[in-house]
Short mmCIF file of C-alpha atoms in Angstrom, two decimals:
data_model
loop_
_atom_site.label_atom_id
_atom_site.label_comp_id
_atom_site.label_asym_id
_atom_site.label_seq_id
_atom_site.Cartn_x
_atom_site.Cartn_y
_atom_site.Cartn_z
CA UNK B 377 93.87 -70.89 10.85
CA UNK B 378 95.86 -72.21 13.83
CA UNK B 379 98.83 -69.85 13.81
CA UNK B 380 100.29 -71.28 17.03
CA UNK B 381 100.48 -74.70 15.34
CA UNK B 382 102.46 -73.12 12.49
CA UNK B 383 104.79 -71.43 14.97
CA UNK B 384 105.31 -74.60 17.00
CA UNK B 385 106.01 -76.69 13.90
CA UNK B 386 109.06 -74.61 13.10
CA UNK B 387 110.12 -74.33 16.73
CA UNK B 388 109.97 -78.13 17.07
CA UNK B 389 112.18 -78.46 14.00
CA UNK B 390 114.73 -76.15 15.61
CA UNK B 391 114.73 -78.27 18.75
CA UNK B 392 115.21 -81.51 16.81
CA UNK B 393 118.20 -80.01 15.00
CA UNK B 394 119.75 -78.90 18.29
CA UNK B 395 119.58 -75.25 17.24
CA UNK B 396 116.84 -74.03 19.59
CA UNK B 397 118.14 -71.18 21.72
CA UNK B 398 117.69 -71.26 25.49
CA UNK B 399 118.47 -68.12 27.47
CA UNK B 400 120.10 -68.48 30.86
CA UNK B 401 118.53 -66.18 33.45
CA UNK B 402 121.45 -64.20 34.86
CA UNK B 403 121.98 -61.35 37.29
CA UNK B 404 125.25 -59.48 37.13
CA UNK B 405 126.67 -58.47 40.49
CA UNK B 406 128.30 -55.05 40.60
CA UNK B 407 131.99 -55.34 41.37
CA UNK B 408 132.05 -59.15 41.10
CA UNK B 409 132.57 -59.66 37.36
CA UNK B 410 133.01 -62.32 35.92
CA UNK B 411 130.88 -63.85 38.68
CA UNK B 412 127.11 -63.63 38.32
CA UNK B 413 123.99 -65.22 39.77
CA UNK B 414 122.14 -67.79 37.69
CA UNK B 415 118.46 -68.43 38.36
CA UNK B 416 117.55 -72.05 37.57
CA UNK B 417 115.06 -74.74 38.55
CA UNK B 418 116.86 -75.25 41.86
CA UNK B 419 117.07 -71.58 42.76
CA UNK B 420 119.91 -69.07 42.58
CA UNK B 421 123.61 -69.86 42.50
CA UNK B 422 126.85 -68.15 41.57
CA UNK B 423 128.51 -69.02 38.26
CA UNK B 424 131.51 -67.73 36.29
CA UNK B 425 130.68 -66.05 32.97
CA UNK B 426 132.96 -66.92 30.04
CA UNK B 427 130.98 -65.56 27.09
CA UNK B 428 130.42 -61.89 27.92
CA UNK B 429 131.06 -59.14 25.40
CA UNK B 430 131.91 -56.83 28.31
CA UNK B 431 135.43 -57.75 27.28
CA UNK B 432 137.31 -55.61 29.80
CA UNK B 433 134.78 -55.59 32.64
CA UNK B 434 134.22 -51.85 32.16
CA UNK B 435 130.54 -52.30 32.98
CA UNK B 436 131.73 -52.64 36.58
CA UNK B 437 134.40 -49.93 36.60
CA UNK B 438 133.84 -47.40 39.42
CA UNK B 439 134.36 -44.37 37.16
CA UNK B 440 131.78 -45.63 34.69
CA UNK B 441 129.26 -46.45 37.40
CA UNK B 442 129.78 -43.10 39.11
CA UNK B 443 129.24 -41.23 35.84
CA UNK B 444 125.96 -43.03 35.24
CA UNK B 445 124.67 -42.64 38.80
CA UNK B 446 125.69 -38.97 39.11
CA UNK B 447 124.11 -38.10 35.75
CA UNK B 448 120.91 -39.95 36.63
CA UNK B 449 120.63 -37.93 39.83
CA UNK B 450 121.34 -34.74 37.91
CA UNK B 451 119.26 -35.34 34.76
CA UNK B 452 116.79 -38.14 35.47
CA UNK B 453 116.47 -41.38 33.55
CA UNK B 454 115.22 -41.01 29.96
CA UNK B 455 116.31 -38.66 27.19
CA UNK B 456 112.82 -37.22 26.73
CA UNK B 457 112.50 -37.88 23.02
CA UNK B 458 114.28 -38.34 19.74
CA UNK B 459 117.38 -36.25 19.13
CA UNK B 460 115.43 -33.77 17.01
CA UNK B 461 112.48 -33.53 19.44
CA UNK B 462 113.83 -32.50 22.85
CA UNK B 463 116.17 -35.48 23.10
CA UNK B 464 119.61 -34.01 22.40
CA UNK B 465 121.40 -33.67 25.72
CA UNK B 466 124.71 -32.06 26.59
CA UNK B 467 125.96 -35.58 27.39
CA UNK B 468 125.29 -36.73 23.80
CA UNK B 469 127.40 -33.91 22.41
CA UNK B 470 130.26 -34.65 24.81
CA UNK B 471 130.12 -38.34 23.89
CA UNK B 472 130.25 -37.60 20.17
CA UNK B 473 133.21 -35.30 20.71
CA UNK B 474 134.97 -38.06 22.68
CA UNK B 475 134.32 -40.57 19.87
CA UNK B 476 135.49 -38.23 17.11
CA UNK B 477 138.70 -37.66 19.06
CA UNK B 478 139.13 -41.42 19.65
CA UNK B 479 139.16 -42.12 15.91
CA UNK B 480 140.80 -38.85 14.85
CA UNK B 481 137.76 -37.91 12.77
CA UNK B 482 135.92 -34.63 12.31
CA UNK B 483 132.61 -35.83 13.67
CA UNK B 484 130.64 -38.68 15.24
CA UNK B 485 127.00 -39.70 15.55
CA UNK B 486 125.54 -41.87 18.33
CA UNK B 487 122.75 -44.42 17.83
CA UNK B 488 120.69 -46.62 20.13
CA UNK B 489 122.79 -49.72 19.38
CA UNK B 490 125.59 -51.01 17.18
CA UNK B 491 123.03 -52.96 15.16
CA UNK B 492 121.09 -49.76 14.47
CA UNK B 493 124.20 -47.75 13.60
CA UNK B 494 125.19 -50.29 10.93
CA UNK B 495 121.66 -50.71 9.63
CA UNK B 496 120.97 -46.97 9.50
CA UNK B 497 124.31 -45.85 8.07
CA UNK B 498 124.58 -48.47 5.33
CA UNK B 499 120.93 -48.20 4.32
CA UNK B 500 121.20 -44.42 4.11
CA UNK B 501 124.47 -44.34 2.18
CA UNK B 502 123.30 -47.02 -0.23
CA UNK B 503 119.90 -45.47 -0.88
CA UNK B 504 120.88 -41.78 -1.03
CA UNK B 505 124.08 -41.96 -3.13
CA UNK B 506 122.86 -42.20 -6.76
CA UNK B 507 123.97 -45.41 -8.44
CA UNK B 508 125.83 -46.67 -5.37
CA UNK B 509 127.23 -50.20 -5.23
CA UNK B 510 128.01 -51.76 -1.84
CA UNK B 511 130.71 -54.42 -1.76
CA UNK B 512 130.26 -56.56 1.34
CA UNK B 513 132.63 -59.10 2.89
CA UNK B 514 131.03 -62.56 2.80
CA UNK B 515 131.09 -62.87 6.59
CA UNK B 516 129.74 -59.46 7.54
CA UNK B 517 127.40 -59.18 10.53
CA UNK B 518 123.63 -59.44 10.16
CA UNK B 519 123.23 -55.72 10.90
CA UNK B 520 125.40 -54.85 7.91
CA UNK B 521 123.55 -57.32 5.70
CA UNK B 522 120.19 -55.86 6.76
CA UNK B 523 121.39 -52.30 6.14
CA UNK B 524 122.59 -53.21 2.66
CA UNK B 525 119.37 -55.06 1.88
CA UNK B 526 117.23 -52.17 3.13
CA UNK B 527 119.19 -49.68 1.00
CA UNK B 528 118.09 -51.51 -2.18
CA UNK B 529 121.43 -50.54 -3.67
CA UNK B 530 123.25 -52.90 -5.99
CA UNK B 531 125.54 -55.16 -3.97
CA UNK B 532 128.47 -57.47 -4.58
CA UNK B 533 129.72 -60.06 -2.10
CA UNK B 534 133.47 -60.58 -2.02
CA UNK B 535 135.26 -63.57 -0.52
CA UNK B 536 136.02 -63.23 3.16
CA UNK B 537 139.18 -61.22 3.87
CA UNK B 538 140.24 -61.56 0.22
CA UNK B 539 141.51 -58.26 -1.26
CA UNK B 540 142.21 -59.91 -4.62
CA UNK B 541 138.58 -60.94 -5.00
CA UNK B 542 137.50 -57.47 -3.88
CA UNK B 543 139.73 -56.01 -6.60
CA UNK B 544 138.12 -58.25 -9.22
CA UNK B 545 134.64 -57.20 -8.11
CA UNK B 546 135.51 -53.49 -8.08
CA UNK B 547 137.10 -53.68 -11.52
CA UNK B 548 133.73 -54.67 -13.01
CA UNK B 549 131.99 -51.52 -11.73
CA UNK B 550 132.09 -48.32 -13.81
CA UNK B 551 134.47 -45.72 -12.40
CA UNK B 552 131.79 -43.04 -12.11
CA UNK B 553 129.55 -45.04 -9.74
CA UNK B 554 129.89 -44.50 -5.97
CA UNK B 555 131.38 -47.62 -4.39
CA UNK B 556 131.29 -48.56 -0.68
CA UNK B 557 133.55 -51.34 0.61
CA UNK B 558 132.01 -52.68 3.83
CA UNK B 559 133.91 -55.03 6.14
CA UNK B 560 134.77 -55.72 9.78
CA UNK B 561 138.05 -55.60 11.63
CA UNK B 562 137.53 -58.48 14.11
CA UNK B 563 134.99 -61.12 13.07
CA UNK B 564 133.23 -62.24 16.21
CA UNK B 565 132.69 -65.95 15.58
CA UNK B 566 136.11 -67.00 14.20
CA UNK B 567 138.02 -64.14 15.83
CA UNK B 568 140.02 -63.48 12.65
CA UNK B 569 141.18 -59.99 11.71
CA UNK B 570 140.83 -58.34 8.32
CA UNK B 571 143.84 -57.32 6.19
CA UNK B 572 142.82 -53.68 6.52
CA UNK B 573 145.77 -52.09 4.73
CA UNK B 574 145.42 -54.33 1.69
CA UNK B 575 141.66 -53.69 1.54
CA UNK B 576 142.29 -49.93 1.71
CA UNK B 577 144.87 -50.20 -1.09
CA UNK B 578 142.32 -51.90 -3.33
CA UNK B 579 139.53 -49.49 -2.39
CA UNK B 580 141.75 -46.45 -3.01
CA UNK B 581 142.77 -47.79 -6.42
CA UNK B 582 139.12 -47.81 -7.45
CA UNK B 583 138.06 -44.59 -5.70
CA UNK B 584 135.85 -46.51 -3.27
CA UNK B 585 134.69 -45.43 0.17
CA UNK B 586 135.81 -47.70 3.06
CA UNK B 587 133.34 -48.64 5.79
CA UNK B 588 134.73 -50.66 8.72
CA UNK B 589 132.83 -52.23 11.61
CA UNK B 590 135.12 -52.17 14.67
CA UNK B 591 132.53 -53.23 17.26
CA UNK B 592 134.63 -56.15 18.57
CA UNK B 593 137.82 -54.07 18.49
CA UNK B 594 137.12 -50.62 19.94
CA UNK B 595 138.52 -50.34 23.44
CA UNK B 596 140.55 -53.51 22.83
CA UNK B 597 143.24 -52.56 20.31
CA UNK B 598 145.44 -49.54 19.65
CA UNK B 599 147.27 -47.29 22.11
CA UNK B 600 144.01 -45.47 23.00
CA UNK B 601 141.53 -48.24 22.23
CA UNK B 602 140.62 -46.93 18.79
CA UNK B 603 140.52 -50.45 17.34
CA UNK B 604 142.59 -52.46 14.91
CA UNK B 605 142.74 -49.56 12.45
CA UNK B 606 144.38 -47.43 15.13
CA UNK B 607 146.74 -50.26 16.14
CA UNK B 608 147.92 -50.54 12.54
CA UNK B 609 148.06 -46.79 11.91
CA UNK B 610 145.27 -46.88 9.34
CA UNK B 611 142.42 -44.80 10.77
CA UNK B 612 143.09 -41.96 8.35
CA UNK B 613 142.51 -44.35 5.43
CA UNK B 614 139.01 -45.38 6.57
CA UNK B 615 136.11 -43.21 5.43
CA UNK B 616 133.66 -44.39 8.08
CA UNK B 617 134.49 -46.18 11.34
CA UNK B 618 131.51 -47.79 13.09
CA UNK B 619 131.63 -49.04 16.66
CA UNK B 620 129.68 -49.97 19.73
CA UNK B 621 129.51 -48.81 23.31
CA UNK B 622 128.01 -52.12 24.47
CA UNK B 623 131.06 -54.39 24.37
CA UNK B 624 134.51 -53.32 25.58
CA UNK B 625 133.12 -49.99 26.85
CA UNK B 626 130.60 -51.80 29.03
CA UNK B 627 127.59 -49.56 28.42
CA UNK B 628 125.07 -49.33 25.57
CA UNK B 629 124.71 -47.78 22.13
CA UNK B 630 126.42 -47.60 18.76
CA UNK B 631 128.06 -44.92 16.66
CA UNK B 632 129.71 -43.88 13.42
CA UNK B 633 132.63 -41.50 12.94
CA UNK B 634 133.94 -39.76 9.84
CA UNK B 635 133.87 -36.41 8.10
CA UNK B 636 131.52 -33.70 9.33
CA UNK B 637 129.63 -33.77 6.02
CA UNK B 638 129.13 -37.53 6.08
CA UNK B 639 127.91 -37.65 9.69
CA UNK B 640 125.57 -34.73 9.00
CA UNK B 641 124.31 -36.55 5.90
CA UNK B 642 123.46 -39.68 7.92
CA UNK B 643 121.98 -37.57 10.73
CA UNK B 644 119.72 -35.80 8.26
CA UNK B 645 118.48 -38.81 6.26
CA UNK B 646 118.72 -41.97 8.40
CA UNK B 647 115.31 -43.05 9.67
CA UNK B 648 117.03 -45.27 12.24
CA UNK B 649 118.43 -42.11 13.80
CA UNK B 650 115.65 -39.61 13.20
CA UNK B 651 112.76 -41.65 14.61
CA UNK B 652 114.45 -43.37 17.58
CA UNK B 653 114.43 -42.11 21.17
CA UNK B 654 117.90 -40.92 22.15
CA UNK B 655 120.16 -42.72 24.60
CA UNK B 656 119.51 -41.69 28.22
CA UNK B 657 121.99 -38.96 29.22
CA UNK B 658 123.28 -41.20 32.02
CA UNK B 659 124.22 -43.90 29.50
CA UNK B 660 126.00 -41.33 27.33
CA UNK B 661 127.92 -40.01 30.34
CA UNK B 662 128.94 -43.53 31.39
CA UNK B 663 130.14 -44.32 27.88
CA UNK B 664 132.15 -41.10 27.77
CA UNK B 665 133.81 -42.00 31.08
CA UNK B 666 134.66 -45.48 29.82
CA UNK B 667 136.16 -44.24 26.54
CA UNK B 668 138.13 -41.55 28.36
CA UNK B 669 139.55 -44.09 30.82
CA UNK B 670 140.59 -46.59 28.14
CA UNK B 671 142.29 -43.84 26.13
CA UNK B 672 144.69 -43.42 29.03
CA UNK B 673 144.93 -46.85 30.65
CA UNK B 674 146.78 -49.82 29.16
CA UNK B 675 146.26 -52.01 32.24
CA UNK B 676 142.97 -53.62 31.18
CA UNK B 677 144.13 -54.44 27.65
CA UNK B 678 147.49 -55.83 28.81
CA UNK B 679 145.92 -58.02 31.48
CA UNK B 680 143.28 -59.26 29.03
CA UNK B 681 145.91 -60.26 26.47
CA UNK B 682 147.81 -62.16 29.15
CA UNK B 683 144.74 -64.16 30.15
CA UNK B 684 143.91 -64.99 26.53
CA UNK B 685 147.44 -66.31 25.96
CA UNK B 686 147.32 -68.33 29.19
CA UNK B 687 144.02 -69.98 28.30
CA UNK B 688 145.24 -70.87 24.81
CA UNK B 689 148.40 -72.50 26.25
CA UNK B 690 146.41 -74.61 28.70
CA UNK B 691 143.92 -75.65 26.02
CA UNK B 692 146.81 -76.72 23.80
CA UNK B 693 148.32 -78.73 26.65
CA UNK B 694 145.09 -80.73 26.98
CA UNK B 695 144.42 -81.07 23.26
CA UNK B 696 141.21 -79.05 23.39
CA UNK B 697 140.69 -77.81 19.80
CA UNK B 698 140.38 -74.06 19.43
CA UNK B 699 140.51 -71.92 16.33
CA UNK B 700 143.78 -69.98 15.98
CA UNK B 701 143.48 -66.23 15.42
CA UNK B 702 145.11 -62.93 16.37
CA UNK B 703 142.25 -61.67 18.51
CA UNK B 704 140.83 -61.96 22.01
CA UNK B 705 138.08 -64.40 20.92
CA UNK B 706 138.70 -68.12 21.50
CA UNK B 707 136.34 -70.41 19.56
CA UNK B 708 136.50 -73.89 21.11
CA UNK B 709 135.39 -76.20 18.34
CA UNK B 710 132.87 -79.03 18.85
CA UNK B 711 131.28 -79.50 15.42
CA UNK B 712 127.97 -80.97 16.52
CA UNK B 713 124.92 -78.92 17.59
CA UNK B 714 123.54 -81.47 20.06
CA UNK B 715 126.89 -82.02 21.75
CA UNK B 716 127.54 -78.28 21.78
CA UNK B 717 124.27 -77.66 23.61
CA UNK B 718 124.90 -80.63 25.91
CA UNK B 719 128.40 -79.51 26.87
CA UNK B 720 127.18 -75.99 27.54
CA UNK B 721 124.47 -77.38 29.83
CA UNK B 722 126.91 -79.64 31.68
CA UNK B 723 129.37 -76.80 32.18
CA UNK B 724 126.61 -74.78 33.80
CA UNK B 725 124.95 -77.58 35.77
CA UNK B 726 128.02 -79.49 36.95
CA UNK B 727 130.78 -76.90 37.00
CA UNK B 728 129.13 -73.49 37.48
CA UNK B 729 130.60 -72.25 34.19
CA UNK B 730 128.42 -70.20 31.83
CA UNK B 731 129.31 -70.23 28.15
CA UNK B 732 126.57 -70.31 25.54
CA UNK B 733 126.68 -72.74 22.60
CA UNK B 734 127.10 -71.14 19.18
CA UNK B 735 125.12 -73.11 16.62
CA UNK B 736 123.60 -72.60 13.16
CA UNK B 737 122.58 -70.10 11.78
CA UNK B 738 125.12 -67.98 13.70
CA UNK B 739 127.86 -70.27 12.36
CA UNK B 740 127.77 -72.80 9.49
CA UNK B 741 126.54 -76.31 10.28
CA UNK B 742 129.41 -78.56 11.32
CA UNK B 743 131.35 -75.69 12.95
CA UNK B 744 129.39 -75.49 16.22
CA UNK B 745 131.47 -74.11 19.05
CA UNK B 746 131.81 -72.49 22.43
CA UNK B 747 132.86 -68.86 22.03
CA UNK B 748 135.06 -68.03 25.02
CA UNK B 749 136.12 -64.48 25.86
CA UNK B 750 138.60 -64.20 28.74
CA UNK B 751 138.63 -60.85 30.52
CA UNK B 752 141.30 -59.14 32.64
CA UNK B 753 139.16 -60.04 35.67
CA UNK B 754 139.26 -63.80 35.12
CA UNK B 755 141.92 -65.13 37.48
CA UNK B 756 144.51 -67.79 36.70
CA UNK B 757 142.53 -70.14 38.93
CA UNK B 758 139.36 -69.40 36.93
CA UNK B 759 141.21 -70.33 33.75
CA UNK B 760 142.66 -73.53 35.20
CA UNK B 761 139.19 -74.56 36.43
CA UNK B 762 137.64 -73.93 33.00
CA UNK B 763 140.28 -76.07 31.28
CA UNK B 764 139.80 -78.84 33.87
CA UNK B 765 136.07 -78.80 33.17
CA UNK B 766 136.52 -78.89 29.39
CA UNK B 767 139.06 -81.69 29.64
CA UNK B 768 136.67 -83.76 31.73
CA UNK B 769 133.78 -83.22 29.32
CA UNK B 770 135.93 -83.98 26.27
CA UNK B 771 136.59 -87.41 27.81
CA UNK B 772 132.99 -87.91 28.90
CA UNK B 773 131.48 -86.94 25.53
CA UNK B 774 134.12 -88.65 23.38
CA UNK B 775 135.07 -85.54 21.41
CA UNK B 776 138.19 -85.58 19.25
CA UNK B 777 141.31 -83.91 20.63
CA UNK B 778 143.52 -81.53 18.73
CA UNK B 779 146.64 -83.11 17.26
CA UNK B 780 149.84 -81.44 18.43
#
């Protein structure tokens, strides 16, 4: 059998639909964020990055870099094994203490990525709690979906950000069955924010555990960067808070926080934790430095909010359609996969602006977009130049303007 022919048949279909993914070859330059070098057919050139999840530029912060470099010199590069086989370092313990303090929880557990922390935690909770039912928001991330699927627990999907539908679904489940309500705070594609308090009210009324994914919110919201739950004074009402170290904290890894018993339960039974090599101590030290800094500093968050507001005002002035939301994520709507890919390419080729197209299956067909994430390090001139480029391409590609 010609397996390559089977592979290429489906790849060709992706290309025809405009949904084939092309990765830009980039090289970040320390201290120059959001500038980076792009390697293309004509060699290397500098571009401005507008789609990074390093939301606050902490991957370039001197304190974070120093912590990683100093720890590498002191401890070497790798962790040396899984956490239970020679891989638990002092730096892992300090990081987990920092995370537990961030979310005002008894304990924390660090994983190799945010994807793994969701997958491992949800699959373990769902499979090990007898008779468990997981109630998942309809727009939850793929990592949460995979964790729920792998758990083989009964599941119920409730309408996105709809506490009333959640209440209806919970009411159908016997009171003596363990129930886990799984949702996100900031949804990364639309940038909308969950009604956390109302969801907690419903969950509490039915004796359900609350599981919130704050990966796009930690570092960004709250007086110490604890996320939307901290900003709204609701962390104590969440059973499990999951987050990442790879976005606003600028490093790598994922984690959960909660009671000591729950974290120990996941530590003891989650295959995604037990059988995975631990984070390098230098990465753990860098993450700890980043979290510690953003607990104290408001400068990065304040500057980032200013730049988001500025970009939205300028987009409105030019009639460039963007999805309204309360968050730092600006989805600029195009609604056509081919045009979305084409505009992304022209921004890179003609303007030196890097922003990846977001097409199906990441978003529903007909809602294709550019997902723009301004940082505190994007200047006012950077923002004005981006809007000039988008305005020019909207005219060139005959895309509808937003109606004031």
